[in-house]
mmCIF file of C-alpha atoms in Angstrom:
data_model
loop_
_atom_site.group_PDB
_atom_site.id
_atom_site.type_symbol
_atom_site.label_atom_id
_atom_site.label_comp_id
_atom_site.label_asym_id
_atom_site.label_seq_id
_atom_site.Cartn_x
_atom_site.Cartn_y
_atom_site.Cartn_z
ATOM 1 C CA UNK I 1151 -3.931 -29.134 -37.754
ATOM 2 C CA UNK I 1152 -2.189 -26.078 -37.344
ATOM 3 C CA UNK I 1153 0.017 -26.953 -40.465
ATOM 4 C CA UNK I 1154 -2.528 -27.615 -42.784
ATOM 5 C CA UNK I 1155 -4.387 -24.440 -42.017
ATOM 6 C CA UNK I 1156 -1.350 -22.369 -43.390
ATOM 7 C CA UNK I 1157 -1.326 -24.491 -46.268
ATOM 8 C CA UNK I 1158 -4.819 -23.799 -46.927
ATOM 9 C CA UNK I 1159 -4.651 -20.591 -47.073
ATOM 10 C CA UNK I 1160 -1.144 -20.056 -48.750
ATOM 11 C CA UNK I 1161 -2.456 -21.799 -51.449
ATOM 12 C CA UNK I 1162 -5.378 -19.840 -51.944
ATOM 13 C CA UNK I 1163 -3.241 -16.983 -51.479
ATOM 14 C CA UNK I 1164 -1.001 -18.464 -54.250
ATOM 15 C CA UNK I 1165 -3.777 -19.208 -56.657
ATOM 16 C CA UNK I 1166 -5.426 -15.715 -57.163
ATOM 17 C CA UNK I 1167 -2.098 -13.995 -56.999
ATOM 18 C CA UNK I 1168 -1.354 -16.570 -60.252
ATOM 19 C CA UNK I 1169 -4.984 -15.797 -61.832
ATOM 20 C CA UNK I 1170 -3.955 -11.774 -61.388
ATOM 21 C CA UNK I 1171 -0.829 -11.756 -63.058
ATOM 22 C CA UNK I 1172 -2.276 -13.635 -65.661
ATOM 23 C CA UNK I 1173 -5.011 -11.242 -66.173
ATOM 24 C CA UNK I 1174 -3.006 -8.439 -66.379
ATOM 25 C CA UNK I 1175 -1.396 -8.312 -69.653
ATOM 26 C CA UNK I 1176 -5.032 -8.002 -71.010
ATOM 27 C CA UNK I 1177 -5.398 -4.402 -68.819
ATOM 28 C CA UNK I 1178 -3.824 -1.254 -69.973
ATOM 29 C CA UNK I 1179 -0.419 -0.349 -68.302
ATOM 30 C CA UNK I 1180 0.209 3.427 -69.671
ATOM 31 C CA UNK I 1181 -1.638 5.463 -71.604
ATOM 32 C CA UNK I 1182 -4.436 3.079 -72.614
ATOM 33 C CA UNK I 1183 -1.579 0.042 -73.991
ATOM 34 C CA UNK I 1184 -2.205 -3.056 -73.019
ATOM 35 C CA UNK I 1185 0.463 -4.992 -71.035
ATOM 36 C CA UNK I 1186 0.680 -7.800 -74.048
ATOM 37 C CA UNK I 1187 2.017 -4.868 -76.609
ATOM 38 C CA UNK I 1188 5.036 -3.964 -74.453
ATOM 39 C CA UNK I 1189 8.337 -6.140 -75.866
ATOM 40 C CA UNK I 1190 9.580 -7.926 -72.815
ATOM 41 C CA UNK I 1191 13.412 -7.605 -74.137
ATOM 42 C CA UNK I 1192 13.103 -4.673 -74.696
ATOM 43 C CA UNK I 1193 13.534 -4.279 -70.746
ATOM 44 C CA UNK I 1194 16.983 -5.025 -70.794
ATOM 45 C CA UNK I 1195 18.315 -2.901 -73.801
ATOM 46 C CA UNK I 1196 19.399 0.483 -73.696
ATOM 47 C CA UNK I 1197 16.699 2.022 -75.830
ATOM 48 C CA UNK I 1198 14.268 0.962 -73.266
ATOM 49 C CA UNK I 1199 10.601 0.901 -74.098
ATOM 50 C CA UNK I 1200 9.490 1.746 -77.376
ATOM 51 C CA UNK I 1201 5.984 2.640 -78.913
ATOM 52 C CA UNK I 1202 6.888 -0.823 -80.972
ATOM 53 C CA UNK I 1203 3.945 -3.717 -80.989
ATOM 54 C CA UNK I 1204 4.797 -6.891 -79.852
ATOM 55 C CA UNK I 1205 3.379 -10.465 -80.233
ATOM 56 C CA UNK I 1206 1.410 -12.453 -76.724
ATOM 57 C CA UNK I 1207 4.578 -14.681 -75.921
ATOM 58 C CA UNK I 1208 7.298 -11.555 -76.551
ATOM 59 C CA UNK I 1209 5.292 -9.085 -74.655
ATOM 60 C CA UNK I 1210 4.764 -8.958 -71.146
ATOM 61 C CA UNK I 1211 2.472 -11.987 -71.267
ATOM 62 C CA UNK I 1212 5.511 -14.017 -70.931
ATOM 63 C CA UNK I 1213 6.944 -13.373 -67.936
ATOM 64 C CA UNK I 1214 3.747 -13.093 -65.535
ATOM 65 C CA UNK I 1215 3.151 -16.443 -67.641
ATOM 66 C CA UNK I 1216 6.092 -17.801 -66.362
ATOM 67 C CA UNK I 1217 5.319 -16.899 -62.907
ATOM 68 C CA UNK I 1218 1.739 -18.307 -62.751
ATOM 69 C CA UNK I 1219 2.552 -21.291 -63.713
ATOM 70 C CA UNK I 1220 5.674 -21.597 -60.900
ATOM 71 C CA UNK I 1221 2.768 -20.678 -58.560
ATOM 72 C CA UNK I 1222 0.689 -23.168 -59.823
ATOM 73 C CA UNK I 1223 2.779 -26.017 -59.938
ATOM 74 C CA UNK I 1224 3.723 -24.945 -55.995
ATOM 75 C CA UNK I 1225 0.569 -25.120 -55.499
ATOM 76 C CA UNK I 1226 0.087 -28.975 -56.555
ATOM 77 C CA UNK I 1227 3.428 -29.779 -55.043
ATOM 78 C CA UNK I 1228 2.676 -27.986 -52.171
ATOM 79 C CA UNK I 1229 6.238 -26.095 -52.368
ATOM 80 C CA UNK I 1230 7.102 -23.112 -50.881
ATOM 81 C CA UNK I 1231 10.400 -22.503 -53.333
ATOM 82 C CA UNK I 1232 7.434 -22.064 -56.136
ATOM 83 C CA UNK I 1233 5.519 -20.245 -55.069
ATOM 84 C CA UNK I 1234 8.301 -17.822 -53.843
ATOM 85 C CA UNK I 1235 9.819 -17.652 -57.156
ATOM 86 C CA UNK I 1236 6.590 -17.128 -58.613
ATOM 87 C CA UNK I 1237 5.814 -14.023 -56.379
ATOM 88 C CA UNK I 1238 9.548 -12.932 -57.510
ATOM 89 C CA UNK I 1239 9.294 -13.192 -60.736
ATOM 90 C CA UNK I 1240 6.061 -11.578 -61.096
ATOM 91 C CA UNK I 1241 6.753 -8.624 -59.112
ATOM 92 C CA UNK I 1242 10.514 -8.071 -60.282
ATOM 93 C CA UNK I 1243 9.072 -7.783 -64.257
ATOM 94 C CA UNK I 1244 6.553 -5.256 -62.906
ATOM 95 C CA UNK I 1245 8.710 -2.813 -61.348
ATOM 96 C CA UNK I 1246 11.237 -3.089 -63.693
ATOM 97 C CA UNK I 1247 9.087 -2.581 -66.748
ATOM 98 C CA UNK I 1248 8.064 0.373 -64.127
ATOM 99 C CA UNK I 1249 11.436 1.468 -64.293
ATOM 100 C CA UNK I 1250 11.945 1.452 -67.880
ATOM 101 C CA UNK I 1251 8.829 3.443 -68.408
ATOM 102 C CA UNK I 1252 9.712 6.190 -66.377
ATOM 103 C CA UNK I 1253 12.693 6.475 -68.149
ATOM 104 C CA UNK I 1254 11.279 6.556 -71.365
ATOM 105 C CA UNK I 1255 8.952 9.100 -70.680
ATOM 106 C CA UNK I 1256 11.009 10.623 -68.119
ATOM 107 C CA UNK I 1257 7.975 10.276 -64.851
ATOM 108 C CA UNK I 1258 4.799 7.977 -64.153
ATOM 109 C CA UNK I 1259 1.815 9.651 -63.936
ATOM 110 C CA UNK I 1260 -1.367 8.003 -62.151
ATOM 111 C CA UNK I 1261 -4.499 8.911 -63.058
ATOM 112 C CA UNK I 1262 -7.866 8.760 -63.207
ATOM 113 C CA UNK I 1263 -8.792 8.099 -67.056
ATOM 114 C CA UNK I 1264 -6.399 6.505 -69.427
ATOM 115 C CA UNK I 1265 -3.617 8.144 -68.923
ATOM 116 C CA UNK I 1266 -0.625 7.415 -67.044
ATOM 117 C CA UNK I 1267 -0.386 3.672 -65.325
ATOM 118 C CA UNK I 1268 -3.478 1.814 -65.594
ATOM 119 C CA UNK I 1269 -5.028 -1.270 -64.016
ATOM 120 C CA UNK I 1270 -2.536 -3.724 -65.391
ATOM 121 C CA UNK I 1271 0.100 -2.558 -63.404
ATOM 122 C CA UNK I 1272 -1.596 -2.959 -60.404
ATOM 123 C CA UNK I 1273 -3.413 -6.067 -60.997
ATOM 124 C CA UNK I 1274 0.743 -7.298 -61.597
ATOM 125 C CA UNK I 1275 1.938 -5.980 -59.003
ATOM 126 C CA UNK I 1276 -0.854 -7.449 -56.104
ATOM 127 C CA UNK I 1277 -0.621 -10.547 -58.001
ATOM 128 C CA UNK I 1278 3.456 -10.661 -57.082
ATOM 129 C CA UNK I 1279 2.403 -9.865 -53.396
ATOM 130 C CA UNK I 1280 -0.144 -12.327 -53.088
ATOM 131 C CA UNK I 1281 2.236 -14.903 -53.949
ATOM 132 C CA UNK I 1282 4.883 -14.143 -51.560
ATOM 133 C CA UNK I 1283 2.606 -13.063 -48.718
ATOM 134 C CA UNK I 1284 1.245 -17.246 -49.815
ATOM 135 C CA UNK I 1285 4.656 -18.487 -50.008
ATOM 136 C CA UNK I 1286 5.128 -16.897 -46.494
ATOM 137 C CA UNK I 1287 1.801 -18.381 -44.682
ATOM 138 C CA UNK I 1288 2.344 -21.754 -46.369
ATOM 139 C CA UNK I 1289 4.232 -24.251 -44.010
ATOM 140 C CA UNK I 1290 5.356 -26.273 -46.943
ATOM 141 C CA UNK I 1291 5.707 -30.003 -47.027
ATOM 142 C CA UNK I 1292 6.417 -32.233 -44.376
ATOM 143 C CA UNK I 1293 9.680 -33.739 -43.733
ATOM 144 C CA UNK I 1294 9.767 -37.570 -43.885
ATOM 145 C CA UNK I 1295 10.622 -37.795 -40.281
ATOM 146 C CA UNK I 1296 8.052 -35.012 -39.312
ATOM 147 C CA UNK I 1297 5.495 -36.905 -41.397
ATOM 148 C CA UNK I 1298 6.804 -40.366 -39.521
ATOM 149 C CA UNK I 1299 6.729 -39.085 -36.020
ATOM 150 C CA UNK I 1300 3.236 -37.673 -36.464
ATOM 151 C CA UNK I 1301 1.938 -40.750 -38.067
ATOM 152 C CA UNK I 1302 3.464 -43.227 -34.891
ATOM 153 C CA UNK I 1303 1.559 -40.644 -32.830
ATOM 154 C CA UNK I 1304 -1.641 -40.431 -34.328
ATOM 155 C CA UNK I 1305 -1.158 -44.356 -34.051
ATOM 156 C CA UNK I 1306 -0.663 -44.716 -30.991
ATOM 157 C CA UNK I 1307 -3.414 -42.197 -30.040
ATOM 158 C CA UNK I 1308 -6.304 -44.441 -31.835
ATOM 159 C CA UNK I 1309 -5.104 -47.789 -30.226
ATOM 160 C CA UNK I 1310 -5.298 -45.368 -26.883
ATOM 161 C CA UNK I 1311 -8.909 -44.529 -28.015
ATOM 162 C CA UNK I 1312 -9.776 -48.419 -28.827
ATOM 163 C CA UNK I 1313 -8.010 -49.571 -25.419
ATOM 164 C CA UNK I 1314 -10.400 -46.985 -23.650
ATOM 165 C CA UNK I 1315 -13.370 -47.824 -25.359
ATOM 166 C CA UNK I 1316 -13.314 -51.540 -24.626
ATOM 167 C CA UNK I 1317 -12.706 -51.126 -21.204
ATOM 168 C CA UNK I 1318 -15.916 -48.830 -21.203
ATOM 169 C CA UNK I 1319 -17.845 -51.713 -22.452
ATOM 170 C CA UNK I 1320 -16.367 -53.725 -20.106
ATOM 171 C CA UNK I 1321 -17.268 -52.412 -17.557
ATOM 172 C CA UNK I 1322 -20.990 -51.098 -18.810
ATOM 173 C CA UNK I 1323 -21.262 -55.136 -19.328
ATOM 174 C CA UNK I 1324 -20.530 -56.825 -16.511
ATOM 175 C CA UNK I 1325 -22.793 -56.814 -13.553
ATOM 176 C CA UNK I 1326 -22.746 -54.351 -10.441
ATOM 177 C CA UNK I 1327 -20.151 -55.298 -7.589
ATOM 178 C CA UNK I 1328 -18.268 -57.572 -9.726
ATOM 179 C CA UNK I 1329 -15.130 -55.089 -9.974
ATOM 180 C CA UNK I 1330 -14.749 -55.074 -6.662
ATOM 181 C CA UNK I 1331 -13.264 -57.100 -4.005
ATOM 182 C CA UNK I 1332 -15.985 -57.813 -1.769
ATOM 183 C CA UNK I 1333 -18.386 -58.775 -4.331
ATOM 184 C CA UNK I 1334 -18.644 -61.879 -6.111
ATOM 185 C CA UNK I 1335 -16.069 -63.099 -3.448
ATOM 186 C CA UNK I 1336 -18.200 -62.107 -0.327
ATOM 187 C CA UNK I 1337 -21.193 -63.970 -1.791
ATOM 188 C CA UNK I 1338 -19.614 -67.313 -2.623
ATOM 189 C CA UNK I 1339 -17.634 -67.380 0.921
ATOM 190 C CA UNK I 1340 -21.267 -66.828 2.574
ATOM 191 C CA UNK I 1341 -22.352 -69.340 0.465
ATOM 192 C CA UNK I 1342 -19.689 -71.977 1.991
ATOM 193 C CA UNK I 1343 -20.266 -70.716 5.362
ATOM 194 C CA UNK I 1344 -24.085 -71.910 4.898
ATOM 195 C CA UNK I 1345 -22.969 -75.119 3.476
ATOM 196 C CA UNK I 1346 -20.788 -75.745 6.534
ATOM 197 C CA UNK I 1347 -22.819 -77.114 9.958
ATOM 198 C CA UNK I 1348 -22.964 -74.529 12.680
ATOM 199 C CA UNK I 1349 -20.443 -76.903 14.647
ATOM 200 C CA UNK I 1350 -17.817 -77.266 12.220
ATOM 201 C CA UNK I 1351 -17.258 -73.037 11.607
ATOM 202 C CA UNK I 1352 -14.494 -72.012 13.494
ATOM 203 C CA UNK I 1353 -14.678 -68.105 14.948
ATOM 204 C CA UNK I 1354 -12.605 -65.816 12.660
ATOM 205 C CA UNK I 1355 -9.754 -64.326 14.698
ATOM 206 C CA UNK I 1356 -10.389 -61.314 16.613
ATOM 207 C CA UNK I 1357 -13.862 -61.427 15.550
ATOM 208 C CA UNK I 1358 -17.310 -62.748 17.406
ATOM 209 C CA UNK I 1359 -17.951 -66.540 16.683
ATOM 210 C CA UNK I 1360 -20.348 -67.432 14.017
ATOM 211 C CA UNK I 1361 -23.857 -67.685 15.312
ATOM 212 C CA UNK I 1362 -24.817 -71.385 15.649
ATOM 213 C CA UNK I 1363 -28.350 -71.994 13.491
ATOM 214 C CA UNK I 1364 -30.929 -73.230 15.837
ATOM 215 C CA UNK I 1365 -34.412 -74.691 14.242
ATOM 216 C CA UNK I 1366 -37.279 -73.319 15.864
ATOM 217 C CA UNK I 1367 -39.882 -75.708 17.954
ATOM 218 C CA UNK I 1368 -42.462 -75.519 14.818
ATOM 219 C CA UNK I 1369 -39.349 -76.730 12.271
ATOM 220 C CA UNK I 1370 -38.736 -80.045 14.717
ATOM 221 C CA UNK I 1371 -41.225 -83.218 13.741
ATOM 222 C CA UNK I 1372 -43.043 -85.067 16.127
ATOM 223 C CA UNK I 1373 -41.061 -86.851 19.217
ATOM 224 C CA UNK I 1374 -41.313 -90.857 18.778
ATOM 225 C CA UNK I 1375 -43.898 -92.162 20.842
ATOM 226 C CA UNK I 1376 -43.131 -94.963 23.195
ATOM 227 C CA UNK I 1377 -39.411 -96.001 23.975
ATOM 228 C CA UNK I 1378 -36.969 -97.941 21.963
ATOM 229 C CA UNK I 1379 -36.130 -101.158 22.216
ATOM 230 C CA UNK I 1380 -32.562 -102.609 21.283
ATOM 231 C CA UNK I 1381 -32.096 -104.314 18.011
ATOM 232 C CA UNK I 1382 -32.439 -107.972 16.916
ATOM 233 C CA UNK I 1383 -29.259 -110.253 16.740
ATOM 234 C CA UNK I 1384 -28.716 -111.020 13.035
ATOM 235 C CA UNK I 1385 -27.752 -114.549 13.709
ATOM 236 C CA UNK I 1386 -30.989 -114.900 15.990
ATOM 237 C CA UNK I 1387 -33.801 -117.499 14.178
ATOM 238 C CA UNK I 1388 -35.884 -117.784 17.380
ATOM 239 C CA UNK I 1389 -39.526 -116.842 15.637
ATOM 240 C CA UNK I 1390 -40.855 -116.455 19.732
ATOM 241 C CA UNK I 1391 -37.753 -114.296 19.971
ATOM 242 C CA UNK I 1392 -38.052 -111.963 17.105
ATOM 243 C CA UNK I 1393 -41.983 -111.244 18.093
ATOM 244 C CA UNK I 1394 -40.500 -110.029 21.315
ATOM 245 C CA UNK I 1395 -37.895 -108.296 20.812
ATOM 246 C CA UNK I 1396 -40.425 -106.148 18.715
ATOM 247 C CA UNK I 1397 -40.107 -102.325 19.209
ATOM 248 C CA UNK I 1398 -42.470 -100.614 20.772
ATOM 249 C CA UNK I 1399 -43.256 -98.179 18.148
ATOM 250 C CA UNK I 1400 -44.432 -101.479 15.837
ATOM 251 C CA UNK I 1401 -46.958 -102.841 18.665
ATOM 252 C CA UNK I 1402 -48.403 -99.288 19.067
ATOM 253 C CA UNK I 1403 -48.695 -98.627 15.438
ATOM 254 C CA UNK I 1404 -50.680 -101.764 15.442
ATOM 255 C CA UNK I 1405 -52.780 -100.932 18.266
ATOM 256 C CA UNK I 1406 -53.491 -97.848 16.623
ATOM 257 C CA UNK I 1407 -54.737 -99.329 13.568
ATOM 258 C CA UNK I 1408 -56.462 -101.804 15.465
ATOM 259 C CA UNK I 1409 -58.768 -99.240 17.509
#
Protein backbone atom coordinates (compact mmCIF):
# COMPACT_ATOMS: atom_id res chain seq x y z
CA UNK A 1 0.00 0.00 0.00
CA UNK A 2 2.62 2.03 1.24
CA UNK A 3 4.69 1.29 -2.00
CA UNK A 4 2.31 2.19 -4.41
CA UNK A 5 1.56 5.50 -2.79
CA UNK A 6 5.23 6.66 -3.53
CA UNK A 7 4.82 5.49 -6.89
CA UNK A 8 1.84 7.51 -7.32
CA UNK A 9 3.09 10.37 -6.57
CA UNK A 10 6.72 10.07 -8.03
CA UNK A 11 5.16 9.67 -11.11
CA UNK A 12 3.13 12.58 -11.04
CA UNK A 13 6.05 14.28 -9.80
CA UNK A 14 7.91 12.89 -12.87
CA UNK A 15 5.29 13.82 -15.39
CA UNK A 16 4.97 17.67 -14.90
CA UNK A 17 8.65 18.01 -14.27
CA UNK A 18 8.79 16.29 -18.11
CA UNK A 19 5.80 18.67 -19.41
CA UNK A 20 8.08 21.81 -17.86
CA UNK A 21 11.17 21.17 -19.46
CA UNK A 22 9.44 20.67 -22.49
CA UNK A 23 7.73 23.91 -22.31
CA UNK A 24 10.57 25.78 -21.73
CA UNK A 25 12.43 26.19 -24.84
CA UNK A 26 9.26 28.10 -26.05
CA UNK A 27 9.92 30.89 -22.94
CA UNK A 28 12.56 33.47 -23.17
CA UNK A 29 15.89 32.66 -21.32
CA UNK A 30 17.88 36.20 -21.59
CA UNK A 31 17.02 39.18 -22.87
CA UNK A 32 13.69 38.28 -24.50
CA UNK A 33 15.48 34.91 -26.68
CA UNK A 34 13.76 32.08 -26.60
CA UNK A 35 15.42 28.89 -25.24
CA UNK A 36 14.97 27.08 -28.92
CA UNK A 37 17.45 29.92 -30.56
CA UNK A 38 20.38 29.11 -28.25
CA UNK A 39 22.88 26.37 -30.21
CA UNK A 40 23.15 23.53 -27.78
CA UNK A 41 26.97 22.83 -28.97
CA UNK A 42 27.72 25.72 -28.69
CA UNK A 43 27.88 24.89 -24.79
CA UNK A 44 30.87 23.03 -25.05
CA UNK A 45 33.12 25.26 -27.34
CA UNK A 46 35.26 27.90 -26.30
CA UNK A 47 33.45 30.78 -27.92
CA UNK A 48 30.57 30.01 -25.75
CA UNK A 49 27.19 31.45 -26.56
CA UNK A 50 26.75 33.46 -29.47
CA UNK A 51 23.91 35.89 -30.69
CA UNK A 52 23.80 33.00 -33.64
CA UNK A 53 20.07 31.43 -34.45
CA UNK A 54 19.69 27.97 -34.25
CA UNK A 55 17.20 25.35 -35.61
CA UNK A 56 14.35 23.34 -32.79
CA UNK A 57 16.49 20.01 -32.64
CA UNK A 58 20.15 22.04 -32.38
CA UNK A 59 18.92 24.47 -29.87
CA UNK A 60 18.13 23.85 -26.46
CA UNK A 61 14.98 21.96 -27.42
CA UNK A 62 17.11 18.98 -27.67
CA UNK A 63 18.38 18.28 -24.61
CA UNK A 64 15.25 19.02 -22.22
CA UNK A 65 13.77 16.76 -25.18
CA UNK A 66 15.94 14.18 -24.33
CA UNK A 67 15.19 14.36 -20.76
CA UNK A 68 11.35 14.30 -21.00
CA UNK A 69 11.20 11.58 -22.75
CA UNK A 70 13.75 9.48 -20.14
CA UNK A 71 11.11 10.71 -17.64
CA UNK A 72 8.45 9.53 -19.54
CA UNK A 73 9.46 6.26 -20.45
CA UNK A 74 10.33 5.87 -16.36
CA UNK A 75 7.27 6.68 -15.93
CA UNK A 76 5.62 3.66 -18.02
CA UNK A 77 8.34 1.37 -16.79
CA UNK A 78 7.96 2.49 -13.54
CA UNK A 79 11.95 3.00 -13.20
CA UNK A 80 13.62 5.00 -10.95
CA UNK A 81 17.15 5.03 -13.14
CA UNK A 82 14.79 7.20 -15.70
CA UNK A 83 13.50 9.23 -14.17
CA UNK A 84 16.81 10.11 -12.32
CA UNK A 85 18.60 10.60 -15.46
CA UNK A 86 15.89 12.58 -16.70
CA UNK A 87 15.99 15.06 -13.69
CA UNK A 88 19.97 15.04 -14.48
CA UNK A 89 19.95 15.73 -17.65
CA UNK A 90 17.50 18.41 -17.54
CA UNK A 91 18.95 20.31 -14.81
CA UNK A 92 22.77 19.80 -15.79
CA UNK A 93 21.90 21.60 -19.52
CA UNK A 94 20.26 24.40 -17.52
CA UNK A 95 22.95 25.44 -15.35
CA UNK A 96 25.45 24.92 -17.68
CA UNK A 97 23.90 26.93 -20.47
CA UNK A 98 23.68 29.26 -17.13
CA UNK A 99 27.23 29.11 -16.98
CA UNK A 100 28.04 29.85 -20.43
CA UNK A 101 25.84 32.87 -20.38
CA UNK A 102 27.40 34.50 -17.67
CA UNK A 103 30.46 34.18 -19.29
CA UNK A 104 29.47 35.59 -22.36
CA UNK A 105 28.08 38.51 -20.99
CA UNK A 106 30.27 38.49 -18.11
CA UNK A 107 27.00 38.39 -15.06
CA UNK A 108 23.18 37.25 -15.03
CA UNK A 109 20.93 39.74 -14.35
CA UNK A 110 17.22 38.90 -13.09
CA UNK A 111 14.68 41.05 -13.70
CA UNK A 112 11.49 42.13 -13.88
CA UNK A 113 10.77 42.86 -17.76
CA UNK A 114 12.70 41.21 -20.48
CA UNK A 115 15.81 41.58 -19.55
CA UNK A 116 18.19 39.39 -17.95
CA UNK A 117 16.99 35.49 -17.34
CA UNK A 118 13.49 34.97 -18.12
CA UNK A 119 10.85 32.32 -17.46
CA UNK A 120 12.50 29.60 -19.46
CA UNK A 121 15.17 29.21 -17.24
CA UNK A 122 13.15 28.66 -14.46
CA UNK A 123 10.47 26.65 -15.90
CA UNK A 124 14.00 24.25 -16.82
CA UNK A 125 15.32 24.34 -13.96
CA UNK A 126 11.93 23.24 -11.59
CA UNK A 127 11.29 20.86 -14.27
CA UNK A 128 14.98 19.10 -13.43
CA UNK A 129 13.91 19.22 -9.66
CA UNK A 130 10.67 17.81 -10.05
CA UNK A 131 12.11 14.89 -11.60
CA UNK A 132 14.62 14.02 -9.10
CA UNK A 133 12.58 15.04 -6.06
CA UNK A 134 10.00 12.04 -8.28
CA UNK A 135 12.80 9.78 -8.82
CA UNK A 136 13.44 10.13 -5.00
CA UNK A 137 9.65 9.48 -3.67
CA UNK A 138 9.19 6.70 -6.23
CA UNK A 139 9.89 3.18 -4.66
CA UNK A 140 10.54 1.73 -8.04
CA UNK A 141 9.63 -1.72 -9.16
CA UNK A 142 9.29 -4.67 -7.24
CA UNK A 143 11.78 -7.34 -7.05
CA UNK A 144 10.59 -10.77 -8.26
CA UNK A 145 10.97 -12.22 -4.86
CA UNK A 146 9.40 -9.07 -3.15
CA UNK A 147 6.57 -9.33 -5.68
CA UNK A 148 6.46 -13.39 -4.84
CA UNK A 149 6.48 -13.13 -1.12
CA UNK A 150 3.72 -10.52 -1.15
CA UNK A 151 1.63 -12.42 -3.55
CA UNK A 152 1.92 -16.01 -1.19
CA UNK A 153 0.81 -13.56 1.51
CA UNK A 154 -1.98 -11.86 0.14
CA UNK A 155 -2.87 -15.63 -0.69
CA UNK A 156 -2.82 -16.93 2.15
CA UNK A 157 -4.64 -13.95 3.77
CA UNK A 158 -7.93 -14.49 1.42
CA UNK A 159 -8.09 -18.34 2.03
CA UNK A 160 -7.78 -16.97 5.92
CA UNK A 161 -10.77 -14.66 5.07
CA UNK A 162 -12.81 -17.64 3.21
CA UNK A 163 -11.87 -20.19 6.16
CA UNK A 164 -13.41 -17.49 8.58
CA UNK A 165 -16.31 -16.76 6.71
CA UNK A 166 -17.58 -20.32 6.38
CA UNK A 167 -17.20 -21.05 9.78
CA UNK A 168 -19.43 -17.86 10.43
CA UNK A 169 -22.09 -19.46 8.43
CA UNK A 170 -21.61 -22.40 10.12
CA UNK A 171 -22.25 -21.57 12.93
CA UNK A 172 -25.18 -18.76 12.10
CA UNK A 173 -26.74 -22.16 10.48
CA UNK A 174 -26.89 -24.67 12.71
CA UNK A 175 -29.29 -24.65 15.56
CA UNK A 176 -28.72 -23.26 19.23
CA UNK A 177 -26.88 -25.76 21.71
CA UNK A 178 -25.68 -27.91 19.02
CA UNK A 179 -21.88 -26.71 19.47
CA UNK A 180 -21.83 -27.69 22.65
CA UNK A 181 -21.38 -30.73 24.64
CA UNK A 182 -24.38 -31.00 26.59
CA UNK A 183 -26.71 -30.36 23.86
CA UNK A 184 -27.82 -32.60 21.29
CA UNK A 185 -26.08 -35.29 23.50
CA UNK A 186 -28.04 -34.47 26.78
CA UNK A 187 -31.33 -34.72 24.86
CA UNK A 188 -30.89 -38.06 23.13
CA UNK A 189 -29.40 -39.74 26.51
CA UNK A 190 -32.78 -38.41 28.26
CA UNK A 191 -34.43 -39.74 25.53
CA UNK A 192 -32.97 -43.44 26.26
CA UNK A 193 -33.41 -42.98 29.85
CA UNK A 194 -37.35 -42.60 29.08
CA UNK A 195 -37.24 -45.51 26.81
CA UNK A 196 -35.70 -47.63 29.57
CA UNK A 197 -38.39 -49.05 32.48
CA UNK A 198 -37.92 -47.39 35.82
CA UNK A 199 -36.55 -50.92 37.04
CA UNK A 200 -33.98 -51.53 34.61
CA UNK A 201 -31.97 -47.76 35.19
CA UNK A 202 -29.22 -48.29 37.29
CA UNK A 203 -28.22 -45.09 39.77
CA UNK A 204 -25.29 -43.16 38.21
CA UNK A 205 -22.31 -43.35 40.58
CA UNK A 206 -22.08 -40.92 43.26
CA UNK A 207 -25.27 -39.53 42.21
CA UNK A 208 -29.12 -40.00 43.63
CA UNK A 209 -30.93 -43.00 41.88
CA UNK A 210 -33.22 -42.26 39.08
CA UNK A 211 -36.71 -41.61 40.25
CA UNK A 212 -38.89 -44.69 39.55
CA UNK A 213 -42.20 -43.44 37.31
CA UNK A 214 -45.25 -44.26 39.22
CA UNK A 215 -48.85 -43.94 37.29
CA UNK A 216 -51.24 -42.13 39.23
CA UNK A 217 -54.68 -43.92 40.58
CA UNK A 218 -56.73 -42.02 37.63
CA UNK A 219 -53.98 -43.53 34.84
CA UNK A 220 -54.75 -47.37 36.26
CA UNK A 221 -58.05 -49.10 34.44
CA UNK A 222 -60.61 -50.75 36.22
CA UNK A 223 -59.65 -53.86 38.69
CA UNK A 224 -61.19 -57.26 37.15
CA UNK A 225 -64.25 -58.07 38.78
CA UNK A 226 -64.69 -61.48 40.25
CA UNK A 227 -61.63 -63.91 40.71
CA UNK A 228 -59.80 -65.99 38.23
CA UNK A 229 -60.12 -69.24 37.58
CA UNK A 230 -57.17 -71.55 36.27
CA UNK A 231 -57.00 -72.39 32.65
CA UNK A 232 -58.44 -75.27 30.58
CA UNK A 233 -56.21 -78.39 29.77
CA UNK A 234 -55.60 -78.30 26.00
CA UNK A 235 -55.95 -81.99 25.66
CA UNK A 236 -59.32 -81.77 27.76
CA UNK A 237 -62.66 -82.65 25.30
CA UNK A 238 -65.01 -83.02 28.30
CA UNK A 239 -67.94 -80.44 26.89
CA UNK A 240 -69.45 -80.70 30.94
CA UNK A 241 -65.84 -79.91 31.76
CA UNK A 242 -65.06 -76.95 29.66
CA UNK A 243 -68.60 -75.19 30.82
CA UNK A 244 -67.11 -75.46 34.25
CA UNK A 245 -64.04 -74.68 34.24
CA UNK A 246 -65.49 -71.31 32.83
CA UNK A 247 -63.95 -68.11 34.37
CA UNK A 248 -65.74 -66.16 36.35
CA UNK A 249 -65.41 -63.01 34.51
CA UNK A 250 -67.39 -64.96 31.37
CA UNK A 251 -70.49 -66.04 33.71
CA UNK A 252 -70.69 -62.45 35.09
CA UNK A 253 -70.39 -60.80 31.79
CA UNK A 254 -73.31 -62.93 30.93
CA UNK A 255 -75.27 -62.19 33.87
CA UNK A 256 -74.74 -58.73 33.15
CA UNK A 257 -76.11 -58.83 29.81
CA UNK A 258 -78.74 -60.95 30.94
CA UNK A 259 -80.24 -58.37 33.63
Amino acid sequence: MGRGIRNTMGLILAVVGAAAALWAPFRSWYNGRLGRDFRVWELFTGAGVTDSGAGLFASMFLPLLVGAVLAVLGVVFRSRLLVLAAGIITLGFAILWMVRQGQAEGSLTVTGDSDGLGSGVGLALAGGLLMLIGAAVMGGRERRAERKARHEQEHHEREHHERDALEHEGEGSSPVGAGSPYGMAAREQETRDADIPAHGRQAPPGGDPPQRFVRRPEQQGPAPRGRPIPAREPDSGDRVREDSDRTQYEQNDEGGRAH
